[in-house]
Amino acid sequence: MSRTLVIIKPDATERNLIGHVVSRLEKARFKILGMRMMKLSKEQAQEFYAVHKERPFYNDLVTFMTSGNVVPMMLEKENAVTELRDLIGATNPAEAKCGTIRYEIALDVEKNSVHASDSDKNAAKEISFFFD
Ligand code: CMP
């Protein structure tokens, strides 16, 4: 078993899609070990996405991620990182495969509804960002 982090982003919480995402995760047999709802401060969003701070979309991303509620969840499954990334689909929903969460509900490359950790190392780091 391994762990990963998913965040339901403000575009999805705003459209009442928390239950939809949770249902997709549970149907895919992820075990939800932790879940909270919160509003990120500017400092938290900047720190969480610090790896992207030189990218042209960084400031807009921080503004978006602080614009409403987010729902971080700690998940467990075999090969959790890869399985979750397969389930959510490509960053840009225009490139996401049919049946993925982003294909279904994401609006654009920024408002892409969910974040998922991209490696076991980052999963551990991102989980500890939100959970004790
Ligand atoms: P996420 O998986 O949370 O990781 C970084 C985020 O940056 C990504 O999802 C998008 O929300 C955002 N992002 C990535 N590429 C772009 C882009 N080209 N334009 C705007 N936002 C982007």
CSV table of C-alpha atoms and ligand atoms in Angstrom, one decimal:
chain,number,residue,atom,x,y,z
A,1,MET,CA,0.0,0.0,0.0
A,2,SER,CA,1.2,3.5,-0.7
A,3,ARG,CA,-0.2,7.0,-0.1
A,4,THR,CA,-0.8,10.1,-2.1
A,5,LEU,CA,-2.5,13.5,-1.8
A,6,VAL,CA,-5.4,14.8,-3.9
A,7,ILE,CA,-6.8,18.4,-3.6
A,8,ILE,CA,-10.2,19.3,-4.8
A,9,LYS,CA,-9.7,22.8,-6.2
A,10,PRO,CA,-11.9,25.9,-5.8
A,11,ASP,CA,-13.6,25.5,-9.3
A,12,ALA,CA,-14.9,22.1,-8.2
A,13,THR,CA,-15.9,23.0,-4.6
A,14,GLU,CA,-17.7,26.1,-6.0
A,15,ARG,CA,-19.8,23.9,-8.4
A,16,ASN,CA,-20.8,21.4,-5.6
A,17,LEU,CA,-18.6,18.6,-7.1
A,18,ILE,CA,-16.9,17.5,-3.8
A,19,GLY,CA,-19.2,14.5,-3.6
A,20,HIS,CA,-18.7,13.6,-7.2
A,21,VAL,CA,-14.9,13.5,-6.8
A,22,VAL,CA,-15.1,11.6,-3.5
A,23,SER,CA,-17.4,9.1,-5.2
A,24,ARG,CA,-15.0,8.6,-8.1
A,25,LEU,CA,-12.1,8.0,-5.7
A,26,GLU,CA,-14.0,5.5,-3.6
A,27,LYS,CA,-15.3,3.7,-6.7
A,28,ALA,CA,-11.7,3.4,-7.8
A,29,ARG,CA,-11.0,1.8,-4.4
A,30,PHE,CA,-8.9,4.5,-2.9
A,31,LYS,CA,-9.1,4.5,0.9
A,32,ILE,CA,-9.6,8.0,2.3
A,33,LEU,CA,-7.4,8.3,5.3
A,34,GLY,CA,-7.7,12.0,5.9
A,35,MET,CA,-9.9,14.8,4.5
A,36,ARG,CA,-10.4,18.5,5.4
A,37,MET,CA,-12.0,21.6,3.9
A,38,MET,CA,-10.1,24.9,4.2
A,39,LYS,CA,-9.3,28.1,2.4
A,40,LEU,CA,-5.6,28.5,1.6
A,41,SER,CA,-3.8,31.7,2.5
A,42,LYS,CA,-1.7,33.4,-0.1
A,43,GLU,CA,1.4,32.2,1.8
A,44,GLN,CA,0.2,28.6,1.9
A,45,ALA,CA,-0.6,28.5,-1.8
A,46,GLN,CA,2.8,30.1,-2.7
A,47,GLU,CA,4.6,27.6,-0.6
A,48,PHE,CA,2.6,24.6,-1.9
A,49,TYR,CA,3.3,25.5,-5.5
A,50,ALA,CA,6.8,26.9,-4.9
A,51,VAL,CA,8.2,24.5,-7.5
A,52,HIS,CA,6.3,26.5,-10.1
A,53,LYS,CA,7.4,30.0,-8.9
A,54,GLU,CA,9.3,30.9,-12.1
A,55,ARG,CA,6.5,29.8,-14.4
A,56,PRO,CA,4.4,32.5,-16.1
A,57,PHE,CA,1.1,31.0,-14.6
A,58,TYR,CA,2.4,31.0,-10.9
A,59,ASN,CA,0.7,34.3,-9.7
A,60,ASP,CA,-2.6,33.4,-11.4
A,61,LEU,CA,-2.4,29.9,-9.9
A,62,VAL,CA,-1.9,31.3,-6.4
A,63,THR,CA,-4.9,33.7,-6.9
A,64,PHE,CA,-7.1,30.9,-8.2
A,65,MET,CA,-6.1,28.4,-5.4
A,66,THR,CA,-6.9,31.1,-2.7
A,67,SER,CA,-10.3,32.1,-4.4
A,68,GLY,CA,-12.4,29.5,-2.6
A,69,ASN,CA,-12.5,26.3,-0.5
A,70,VAL,CA,-10.2,23.4,-1.2
A,71,VAL,CA,-10.5,19.8,0.0
A,72,PRO,CA,-7.1,18.1,0.5
A,73,MET,CA,-7.4,14.3,1.1
A,74,MET,CA,-4.8,11.7,2.0
A,75,LEU,CA,-5.4,8.5,0.0
A,76,GLU,CA,-4.2,5.0,0.2
A,77,LYS,CA,-4.0,2.3,-2.5
A,78,GLU,CA,-1.5,0.1,-4.1
A,79,ASN,CA,0.6,2.3,-6.5
A,80,ALA,CA,-1.4,5.2,-5.2
A,81,VAL,CA,0.5,8.0,-7.0
A,82,THR,CA,0.3,6.4,-10.5
A,83,GLU,CA,-3.3,5.1,-10.0
A,84,LEU,CA,-4.5,8.6,-8.9
A,85,ARG,CA,-2.8,10.3,-11.8
A,86,ASP,CA,-4.4,7.9,-14.2
A,87,LEU,CA,-7.8,8.5,-12.7
A,88,ILE,CA,-7.6,12.3,-12.8
A,89,GLY,CA,-6.1,12.6,-16.3
A,90,ALA,CA,-3.8,15.2,-18.0
A,91,THR,CA,-3.2,18.6,-16.5
A,92,ASN,CA,-4.9,20.2,-19.5
A,93,PRO,CA,-8.5,18.8,-19.7
A,94,ALA,CA,-8.4,19.3,-23.5
A,95,GLU,CA,-5.8,16.5,-23.5
A,96,ALA,CA,-7.4,14.3,-20.7
A,97,LYS,CA,-8.7,10.9,-21.7
A,98,CYS,CA,-12.4,10.2,-21.7
A,99,GLY,CA,-13.5,8.8,-18.3
A,100,THR,CA,-10.9,10.7,-16.3
A,101,ILE,CA,-12.1,13.2,-13.6
A,102,ARG,CA,-10.5,16.2,-15.4
A,103,TYR,CA,-12.1,15.1,-18.7
A,104,GLU,CA,-15.5,15.1,-17.0
A,105,ILE,CA,-15.4,18.2,-14.8
A,106,ALA,CA,-12.3,20.4,-15.4
A,107,LEU,CA,-12.8,23.8,-17.0
A,108,ASP,CA,-9.3,24.6,-18.4
A,109,VAL,CA,-5.6,24.1,-17.7
A,110,GLU,CA,-5.7,26.3,-14.6
A,111,LYS,CA,-9.2,25.5,-13.3
A,112,ASN,CA,-8.5,21.8,-13.6
A,113,SER,CA,-10.6,20.7,-10.6
A,114,VAL,CA,-8.1,18.4,-8.9
A,115,HIS,CA,-4.4,18.3,-7.9
A,116,ALA,CA,-2.5,15.0,-7.4
A,117,SER,CA,1.0,14.4,-6.2
A,118,ASP,CA,3.4,13.4,-9.0
A,119,SER,CA,5.8,11.1,-7.1
A,120,ASP,CA,6.1,9.2,-3.8
A,121,LYS,CA,8.6,11.7,-2.5
A,122,ASN,CA,6.3,14.7,-3.3
A,123,ALA,CA,3.3,12.7,-2.0
A,124,ALA,CA,5.0,12.4,1.4
A,125,LYS,CA,5.9,16.1,1.4
A,126,GLU,CA,2.4,17.2,0.3
A,127,ILE,CA,0.6,15.0,2.8
A,128,SER,CA,2.6,16.5,5.6
A,129,PHE,CA,1.7,20.0,4.3
A,130,PHE,CA,-1.9,19.3,5.2
A,131,PHE,CA,-2.0,16.5,7.7
A,132,ASP,CA,-0.1,15.8,11.0
B,1,CMP,P1,-1.7,20.9,-10.7
B,1,CMP,O1,-1.7,19.5,-11.0
B,1,CMP,O2,-2.3,21.4,-9.4
B,1,CMP,O3,-0.1,21.4,-10.7
B,1,CMP,C1,0.2,22.7,-11.1
B,1,CMP,C2,-0.9,23.5,-11.6
B,1,CMP,O4,-0.6,24.7,-12.3
B,1,CMP,C3,-1.8,22.7,-12.5
B,1,CMP,O5,-2.4,21.7,-11.9
B,1,CMP,C4,-2.6,23.8,-13.1
B,1,CMP,O6,-3.7,24.1,-12.3
B,1,CMP,C5,-1.6,24.9,-13.2
B,1,CMP,N1,-1.1,25.0,-14.5
B,1,CMP,C6,-0.2,24.1,-15.1
B,1,CMP,N2,0.1,24.5,-16.4
B,1,CMP,C7,-0.6,25.7,-16.6
B,1,CMP,C8,-0.6,26.6,-17.6
B,1,CMP,N3,0.0,26.4,-18.8
B,1,CMP,N4,-1.4,27.7,-17.5
B,1,CMP,C9,-2.1,27.9,-16.3
B,1,CMP,N5,-2.0,27.0,-15.2
B,1,CMP,C10,-1.3,26.0,-15.4
